[in-house]
Amino acid sequence: MVSLAGLPLSAQVELAPVKPGTSKFARLTPKANTMRFRHLVSAFLLCTLFVGCHSVTRTRERLEDTRAIEQVVESFARALREKNKPLYMGLFFSEKADEIGWQYVSEDRRLAHIRQTKPDAIKARRIPGNHFISLIDEAVATKASRDEKFSNVSVDTDGEIASVSFDYEFHADGKKTNWGREMWQLVRTETGWKIFSVVYTIRDELSTGGD
């Protein structure tokens, strides 16, 4: 038999006599069980606190990333409206036209109308002259206003890559010429969020039966 007499309370974790097969936790003295429980509770609380702090930090970072991406969208619209090519070009991952995705897709009714005179027309055709630089160059070259208005903006990001989608309306000289849905892919670089690719649908007066 093991005697606990004379040992400090903090050391009373010796095994008490038990029957063979008894759980090792049942072999601890009541004092040792209490201390073990307190340690487990403390460890659980510390773990919960750490996870909670990490979650709050990540949520704050996500909000900051979302706001930064929304700022890219706002800067895009402002650059086009103000005919500010340096601001516009700085929003993209590359300044080379062939390194940035830029693709439209025609809405079906619009396409059907076009095929009446151009039977070989397709929904999504790669046009070499249609790229992100040509948009700002055309805006800068004309004295007429150019404006793209965005609504229903939605951002999805993990903090390193992102997609943003929205409804758009393009206005030329104050007139709405085409509209649809637009989606961008972005990457976070050392100098901030940059647009990597753009896809968009085209709806215009042909989509509504106009001539």
PDB file of C-alpha atoms in Angstrom:
ATOM      1  CA  MET A   1       0.000   0.000   0.000  1.00  0.00           C
ATOM      2  CA  VAL A   2       1.193   3.497  -0.824  1.00  0.00           C
ATOM      3  CA  SER A   3       0.828   6.113   1.923  1.00  0.00           C
ATOM      4  CA  LEU A   4       0.211   9.773   1.075  1.00  0.00           C
ATOM      5  CA  ALA A   5       0.933  10.911   4.592  1.00  0.00           C
ATOM      6  CA  GLY A   6       3.596  13.562   4.771  1.00  0.00           C
ATOM      7  CA  LEU A   7       3.438  14.554   1.093  1.00  0.00           C
ATOM      8  CA  PRO A   8       2.534  18.143   0.085  1.00  0.00           C
ATOM      9  CA  LEU A   9      -0.961  18.538  -1.333  1.00  0.00           C
ATOM     10  CA  SER A  10       0.508  19.532  -4.721  1.00  0.00           C
ATOM     11  CA  ALA A  11       2.352  16.207  -4.824  1.00  0.00           C
ATOM     12  CA  GLN A  12      -0.585  13.989  -3.915  1.00  0.00           C
ATOM     13  CA  VAL A  13      -0.978  12.487  -7.332  1.00  0.00           C
ATOM     14  CA  GLU A  14       0.254   9.029  -6.322  1.00  0.00           C
ATOM     15  CA  LEU A  15      -1.899   6.113  -7.303  1.00  0.00           C
ATOM     16  CA  ALA A  16      -4.349   4.810  -4.720  1.00  0.00           C
ATOM     17  CA  PRO A  17      -4.953   1.043  -4.366  1.00  0.00           C
ATOM     18  CA  VAL A  18      -7.494  -0.025  -6.989  1.00  0.00           C
ATOM     19  CA  LYS A  19      -8.764  -3.179  -8.551  1.00  0.00           C
ATOM     20  CA  PRO A  20      -7.052  -4.377 -11.749  1.00  0.00           C
ATOM     21  CA  GLY A  21      -8.583  -2.881 -14.914  1.00  0.00           C
ATOM     22  CA  THR A  22      -9.743   0.336 -13.277  1.00  0.00           C
ATOM     23  CA  SER A  23      -9.351   3.484 -15.407  1.00  0.00           C
ATOM     24  CA  LYS A  24      -6.159   5.413 -14.674  1.00  0.00           C
ATOM     25  CA  PHE A  25      -8.252   8.564 -14.072  1.00  0.00           C
ATOM     26  CA  ALA A  26     -10.200   6.779 -11.332  1.00  0.00           C
ATOM     27  CA  ARG A  27      -6.886   5.928  -9.623  1.00  0.00           C
ATOM     28  CA  LEU A  28      -6.120   9.601  -8.914  1.00  0.00           C
ATOM     29  CA  THR A  29      -6.872  11.130  -5.550  1.00  0.00           C
ATOM     30  CA  PRO A  30      -9.826  13.592  -5.377  1.00  0.00           C
ATOM     31  CA  LYS A  31      -7.342  16.464  -5.061  1.00  0.00           C
ATOM     32  CA  ALA A  32      -5.440  15.345  -8.159  1.00  0.00           C
ATOM     33  CA  ASN A  33      -8.683  14.944 -10.100  1.00  0.00           C
ATOM     34  CA  THR A  34      -9.699  18.482  -9.185  1.00  0.00           C
ATOM     35  CA  MET A  35      -6.342  19.878 -10.289  1.00  0.00           C
ATOM     36  CA  ARG A  36      -6.473  17.912 -13.530  1.00  0.00           C
ATOM     37  CA  PHE A  37      -9.993  19.228 -14.251  1.00  0.00           C
ATOM     38  CA  ARG A  38      -8.888  22.798 -13.622  1.00  0.00           C
ATOM     39  CA  HIS A  39      -5.936  22.350 -15.991  1.00  0.00           C
ATOM     40  CA  LEU A  40      -8.204  20.956 -18.703  1.00  0.00           C
ATOM     41  CA  VAL A  41     -10.675  23.819 -18.285  1.00  0.00           C
ATOM     42  CA  SER A  42      -7.841  26.364 -18.452  1.00  0.00           C
ATOM     43  CA  ALA A  43      -6.442  24.745 -21.592  1.00  0.00           C
ATOM     44  CA  PHE A  44      -9.895  24.728 -23.193  1.00  0.00           C
ATOM     45  CA  LEU A  45     -10.475  28.382 -22.381  1.00  0.00           C
ATOM     46  CA  LEU A  46      -7.065  29.374 -23.773  1.00  0.00           C
ATOM     47  CA  CYS A  47      -7.716  27.411 -26.952  1.00  0.00           C
ATOM     48  CA  THR A  48     -11.153  28.998 -27.341  1.00  0.00           C
ATOM     49  CA  LEU A  49      -9.684  32.459 -26.779  1.00  0.00           C
ATOM     50  CA  PHE A  50      -6.974  31.849 -29.391  1.00  0.00           C
ATOM     51  CA  VAL A  51      -9.445  30.576 -31.989  1.00  0.00           C
ATOM     52  CA  GLY A  52     -11.794  33.457 -31.262  1.00  0.00           C
ATOM     53  CA  CYS A  53      -9.034  36.063 -31.616  1.00  0.00           C
ATOM     54  CA  HIS A  54      -7.841  34.458 -34.853  1.00  0.00           C
ATOM     55  CA  SER A  55     -11.392  34.465 -36.214  1.00  0.00           C
ATOM     56  CA  VAL A  56     -11.890  38.133 -35.342  1.00  0.00           C
ATOM     57  CA  THR A  57      -8.560  39.034 -36.953  1.00  0.00           C
ATOM     58  CA  ARG A  58      -9.362  37.114 -40.144  1.00  0.00           C
ATOM     59  CA  THR A  59     -12.816  38.675 -40.340  1.00  0.00           C
ATOM     60  CA  ARG A  60     -11.281  42.128 -40.048  1.00  0.00           C
ATOM     61  CA  GLU A  61      -8.755  41.281 -42.781  1.00  0.00           C
ATOM     62  CA  ARG A  62     -11.536  40.016 -45.058  1.00  0.00           C
ATOM     63  CA  LEU A  63     -13.442  43.257 -44.566  1.00  0.00           C
ATOM     64  CA  GLU A  64     -10.305  45.251 -45.390  1.00  0.00           C
ATOM     65  CA  ASP A  65      -9.699  43.163 -48.532  1.00  0.00           C
ATOM     66  CA  THR A  66     -13.307  43.560 -49.629  1.00  0.00           C
ATOM     67  CA  ARG A  67     -13.126  47.320 -49.182  1.00  0.00           C
ATOM     68  CA  ALA A  68      -9.835  47.461 -51.123  1.00  0.00           C
ATOM     69  CA  ILE A  69     -11.379  45.506 -54.013  1.00  0.00           C
ATOM     70  CA  GLU A  70     -14.440  47.749 -54.018  1.00  0.00           C
ATOM     71  CA  GLN A  71     -12.024  50.672 -54.224  1.00  0.00           C
ATOM     72  CA  VAL A  72     -10.525  49.150 -57.407  1.00  0.00           C
ATOM     73  CA  VAL A  73     -14.020  49.055 -58.925  1.00  0.00           C
ATOM     74  CA  GLU A  74     -14.622  52.677 -57.955  1.00  0.00           C
ATOM     75  CA  SER A  75     -11.225  53.738 -59.338  1.00  0.00           C
ATOM     76  CA  PHE A  76     -11.964  51.969 -62.628  1.00  0.00           C
ATOM     77  CA  ALA A  77     -15.166  53.959 -63.066  1.00  0.00           C
ATOM     78  CA  ARG A  78     -13.475  57.211 -62.064  1.00  0.00           C
ATOM     79  CA  ALA A  79     -10.533  56.676 -64.424  1.00  0.00           C
ATOM     80  CA  LEU A  80     -12.899  56.100 -67.341  1.00  0.00           C
ATOM     81  CA  ARG A  81     -15.084  59.063 -66.444  1.00  0.00           C
ATOM     82  CA  GLU A  82     -12.099  61.398 -65.979  1.00  0.00           C
ATOM     83  CA  LYS A  83     -10.200  59.953 -68.977  1.00  0.00           C
ATOM     84  CA  ASN A  84      -7.285  59.235 -66.633  1.00  0.00           C
ATOM     85  CA  LYS A  85      -5.165  56.617 -68.393  1.00  0.00           C
ATOM     86  CA  PRO A  86      -2.336  56.374 -65.775  1.00  0.00           C
ATOM     87  CA  LEU A  87      -4.886  55.676 -63.011  1.00  0.00           C
ATOM     88  CA  TYR A  88      -6.686  53.168 -65.228  1.00  0.00           C
ATOM     89  CA  MET A  89      -3.554  51.265 -66.271  1.00  0.00           C
ATOM     90  CA  GLY A  90      -2.376  51.024 -62.669  1.00  0.00           C
ATOM     91  CA  LEU A  91      -5.411  48.914 -61.796  1.00  0.00           C
ATOM     92  CA  PHE A  92      -4.305  45.974 -63.946  1.00  0.00           C
ATOM     93  CA  PHE A  93      -1.874  43.128 -63.313  1.00  0.00           C
ATOM     94  CA  SER A  94      -0.017  43.892 -66.545  1.00  0.00           C
ATOM     95  CA  GLU A  95       0.182  46.784 -68.983  1.00  0.00           C
ATOM     96  CA  LYS A  96       0.277  44.377 -71.949  1.00  0.00           C
ATOM     97  CA  ALA A  97      -3.025  43.846 -73.743  1.00  0.00           C
ATOM     98  CA  ASP A  98      -2.420  40.141 -74.424  1.00  0.00           C
ATOM     99  CA  GLU A  99      -1.709  39.384 -70.755  1.00  0.00           C
ATOM    100  CA  ILE A 100      -5.097  40.507 -69.423  1.00  0.00           C
ATOM    101  CA  GLY A 101      -8.237  38.495 -70.175  1.00  0.00           C
ATOM    102  CA  TRP A 102     -10.948  40.610 -71.783  1.00  0.00           C
ATOM    103  CA  GLN A 103     -13.959  38.819 -73.273  1.00  0.00           C
ATOM    104  CA  TYR A 104     -17.572  39.660 -74.025  1.00  0.00           C
ATOM    105  CA  VAL A 105     -20.522  37.286 -74.512  1.00  0.00           C
ATOM    106  CA  SER A 106     -23.537  38.356 -76.585  1.00  0.00           C
ATOM    107  CA  GLU A 107     -27.011  37.832 -75.183  1.00  0.00           C
ATOM    108  CA  ASP A 108     -29.090  35.400 -77.307  1.00  0.00           C
ATOM    109  CA  ARG A 109     -31.704  37.835 -78.634  1.00  0.00           C
ATOM    110  CA  ARG A 110     -28.997  40.292 -79.605  1.00  0.00           C
ATOM    111  CA  LEU A 111     -27.075  37.510 -81.348  1.00  0.00           C
ATOM    112  CA  ALA A 112     -30.149  36.328 -83.255  1.00  0.00           C
ATOM    113  CA  HIS A 113     -30.700  39.860 -84.537  1.00  0.00           C
ATOM    114  CA  ILE A 114     -27.052  40.166 -85.635  1.00  0.00           C
ATOM    115  CA  ARG A 115     -27.212  36.825 -87.457  1.00  0.00           C
ATOM    116  CA  GLN A 116     -29.883  38.185 -89.760  1.00  0.00           C
ATOM    117  CA  THR A 117     -27.132  40.084 -91.558  1.00  0.00           C
ATOM    118  CA  LYS A 118     -24.070  38.173 -90.301  1.00  0.00           C
ATOM    119  CA  PRO A 119     -24.903  34.451 -90.263  1.00  0.00           C
ATOM    120  CA  ASP A 120     -21.441  33.507 -88.974  1.00  0.00           C
ATOM    121  CA  ALA A 121     -21.791  35.615 -85.815  1.00  0.00           C
ATOM    122  CA  ILE A 122     -21.089  33.725 -82.575  1.00  0.00           C
ATOM    123  CA  LYS A 123     -21.762  34.419 -78.903  1.00  0.00           C
ATOM    124  CA  ALA A 124     -18.171  34.900 -77.813  1.00  0.00           C
ATOM    125  CA  ARG A 125     -15.638  35.908 -80.451  1.00  0.00           C
ATOM    126  CA  ARG A 126     -12.074  36.885 -79.654  1.00  0.00           C
ATOM    127  CA  ILE A 127     -11.493  40.250 -81.299  1.00  0.00           C
ATOM    128  CA  PRO A 128      -7.808  41.316 -81.236  1.00  0.00           C
ATOM    129  CA  GLY A 129      -8.667  45.007 -81.101  1.00  0.00           C
ATOM    130  CA  ASN A 130     -11.044  44.591 -78.175  1.00  0.00           C
ATOM    131  CA  HIS A 131      -8.961  44.701 -74.997  1.00  0.00           C
ATOM    132  CA  PHE A 132      -8.665  46.688 -71.806  1.00  0.00           C
ATOM    133  CA  ILE A 133      -6.320  49.309 -73.288  1.00  0.00           C
ATOM    134  CA  SER A 134      -8.589  50.030 -76.249  1.00  0.00           C
ATOM    135  CA  LEU A 135     -11.371  50.996 -73.835  1.00  0.00           C
ATOM    136  CA  ILE A 136      -9.405  53.757 -72.143  1.00  0.00           C
ATOM    137  CA  ASP A 137      -7.724  54.880 -75.378  1.00  0.00           C
ATOM    138  CA  GLU A 138     -11.136  55.417 -77.007  1.00  0.00           C
ATOM    139  CA  ALA A 139     -12.354  57.316 -73.945  1.00  0.00           C
ATOM    140  CA  VAL A 140      -9.297  59.586 -73.959  1.00  0.00           C
ATOM    141  CA  ALA A 141      -9.460  60.189 -77.713  1.00  0.00           C
ATOM    142  CA  THR A 142     -13.035  61.483 -77.753  1.00  0.00           C
ATOM    143  CA  LYS A 143     -14.366  64.690 -76.293  1.00  0.00           C
ATOM    144  CA  ALA A 144     -17.669  62.966 -75.530  1.00  0.00           C
ATOM    145  CA  SER A 145     -18.212  61.562 -72.060  1.00  0.00           C
ATOM    146  CA  ARG A 146     -17.649  57.917 -71.211  1.00  0.00           C
ATOM    147  CA  ASP A 147     -19.063  56.434 -68.058  1.00  0.00           C
ATOM    148  CA  GLU A 148     -19.588  52.940 -66.667  1.00  0.00           C
ATOM    149  CA  LYS A 149     -21.991  52.606 -63.766  1.00  0.00           C
ATOM    150  CA  PHE A 150     -21.897  49.638 -61.402  1.00  0.00           C
ATOM    151  CA  SER A 151     -24.519  48.193 -59.038  1.00  0.00           C
ATOM    152  CA  ASN A 152     -25.117  45.024 -56.998  1.00  0.00           C
ATOM    153  CA  VAL A 153     -21.390  44.579 -56.409  1.00  0.00           C
ATOM    154  CA  SER A 154     -20.423  41.201 -54.895  1.00  0.00           C
ATOM    155  CA  VAL A 155     -16.892  40.301 -53.723  1.00  0.00           C
ATOM    156  CA  ASP A 156     -15.509  36.840 -52.935  1.00  0.00           C
ATOM    157  CA  THR A 157     -11.934  36.535 -51.648  1.00  0.00           C
ATOM    158  CA  ASP A 158      -9.612  34.469 -49.482  1.00  0.00           C
ATOM    159  CA  GLY A 159      -7.223  37.380 -49.066  1.00  0.00           C
ATOM    160  CA  GLU A 160      -4.921  36.372 -51.931  1.00  0.00           C
ATOM    161  CA  ILE A 161      -7.179  35.971 -54.964  1.00  0.00           C
ATOM    162  CA  ALA A 162     -10.626  37.413 -55.552  1.00  0.00           C
ATOM    163  CA  SER A 163     -13.578  37.627 -57.876  1.00  0.00           C
ATOM    164  CA  VAL A 164     -15.938  40.566 -58.065  1.00  0.00           C
ATOM    165  CA  SER A 165     -19.154  40.699 -60.038  1.00  0.00           C
ATOM    166  CA  PHE A 166     -21.696  43.432 -60.653  1.00  0.00           C
ATOM    167  CA  ASP A 167     -24.356  44.758 -62.998  1.00  0.00           C
ATOM    168  CA  TYR A 168     -23.023  47.422 -65.330  1.00  0.00           C
ATOM    169  CA  GLU A 169     -24.342  50.116 -67.623  1.00  0.00           C
ATOM    170  CA  PHE A 170     -22.064  51.757 -70.180  1.00  0.00           C
ATOM    171  CA  HIS A 171     -22.907  55.326 -71.159  1.00  0.00           C
ATOM    172  CA  ALA A 172     -21.448  57.120 -74.174  1.00  0.00           C
ATOM    173  CA  ASP A 173     -22.055  60.855 -74.417  1.00  0.00           C
ATOM    174  CA  GLY A 174     -24.765  60.540 -71.778  1.00  0.00           C
ATOM    175  CA  LYS A 175     -26.642  57.712 -73.522  1.00  0.00           C
ATOM    176  CA  LYS A 176     -26.837  54.154 -72.208  1.00  0.00           C
ATOM    177  CA  THR A 177     -25.465  52.033 -75.052  1.00  0.00           C
ATOM    178  CA  ASN A 178     -25.071  48.588 -73.493  1.00  0.00           C
ATOM    179  CA  TRP A 179     -25.474  46.810 -70.196  1.00  0.00           C
ATOM    180  CA  GLY A 180     -25.235  43.397 -68.557  1.00  0.00           C
ATOM    181  CA  ARG A 181     -23.293  41.485 -65.943  1.00  0.00           C
ATOM    182  CA  GLU A 182     -19.535  41.804 -65.489  1.00  0.00           C
ATOM    183  CA  MET A 183     -17.042  39.658 -63.582  1.00  0.00           C
ATOM    184  CA  TRP A 184     -13.401  40.305 -62.741  1.00  0.00           C
ATOM    185  CA  GLN A 185     -10.667  38.100 -61.351  1.00  0.00           C
ATOM    186  CA  LEU A 186      -8.068  39.845 -59.204  1.00  0.00           C
ATOM    187  CA  VAL A 187      -4.825  38.934 -57.474  1.00  0.00           C
ATOM    188  CA  ARG A 188      -3.256  40.593 -54.452  1.00  0.00           C
ATOM    189  CA  THR A 189       0.259  41.805 -55.237  1.00  0.00           C
ATOM    190  CA  GLU A 190       2.885  43.683 -53.248  1.00  0.00           C
ATOM    191  CA  THR A 191       1.342  46.891 -54.585  1.00  0.00           C
ATOM    192  CA  GLY A 192      -2.281  45.981 -53.928  1.00  0.00           C
ATOM    193  CA  TRP A 193      -5.167  44.276 -55.712  1.00  0.00           C
ATOM    194  CA  LYS A 194      -4.857  44.066 -59.506  1.00  0.00           C
ATOM    195  CA  ILE A 195      -7.324  43.049 -62.215  1.00  0.00           C
ATOM    196  CA  PHE A 196      -6.225  39.866 -63.981  1.00  0.00           C
ATOM    197  CA  SER A 197      -9.202  39.170 -66.258  1.00  0.00           C
ATOM    198  CA  VAL A 198     -12.574  40.615 -67.232  1.00  0.00           C
ATOM    199  CA  VAL A 199     -15.625  38.908 -68.772  1.00  0.00           C
ATOM    200  CA  TYR A 200     -18.929  40.604 -69.458  1.00  0.00           C
ATOM    201  CA  THR A 201     -22.261  40.090 -71.180  1.00  0.00           C
ATOM    202  CA  ILE A 202     -23.519  42.520 -73.788  1.00  0.00           C
ATOM    203  CA  ARG A 203     -27.149  43.552 -73.915  1.00  0.00           C
ATOM    204  CA  ASP A 204     -28.230  46.554 -75.951  1.00  0.00           C
ATOM    205  CA  GLU A 205     -31.209  47.841 -77.937  1.00  0.00           C
ATOM    206  CA  LEU A 206     -31.009  44.709 -80.116  1.00  0.00           C
ATOM    207  CA  SER A 207     -31.696  42.643 -77.004  1.00  0.00           C
ATOM    208  CA  THR A 208     -35.013  44.443 -76.576  1.00  0.00           C
ATOM    209  CA  GLY A 209     -36.077  44.210 -80.211  1.00  0.00           C
ATOM    210  CA  GLY A 210     -34.758  47.593 -81.307  1.00  0.00           C
ATOM    211  CA  ASP A 211     -33.292  48.236 -84.732  1.00  0.00           C
TER     212      ASP A 211
END
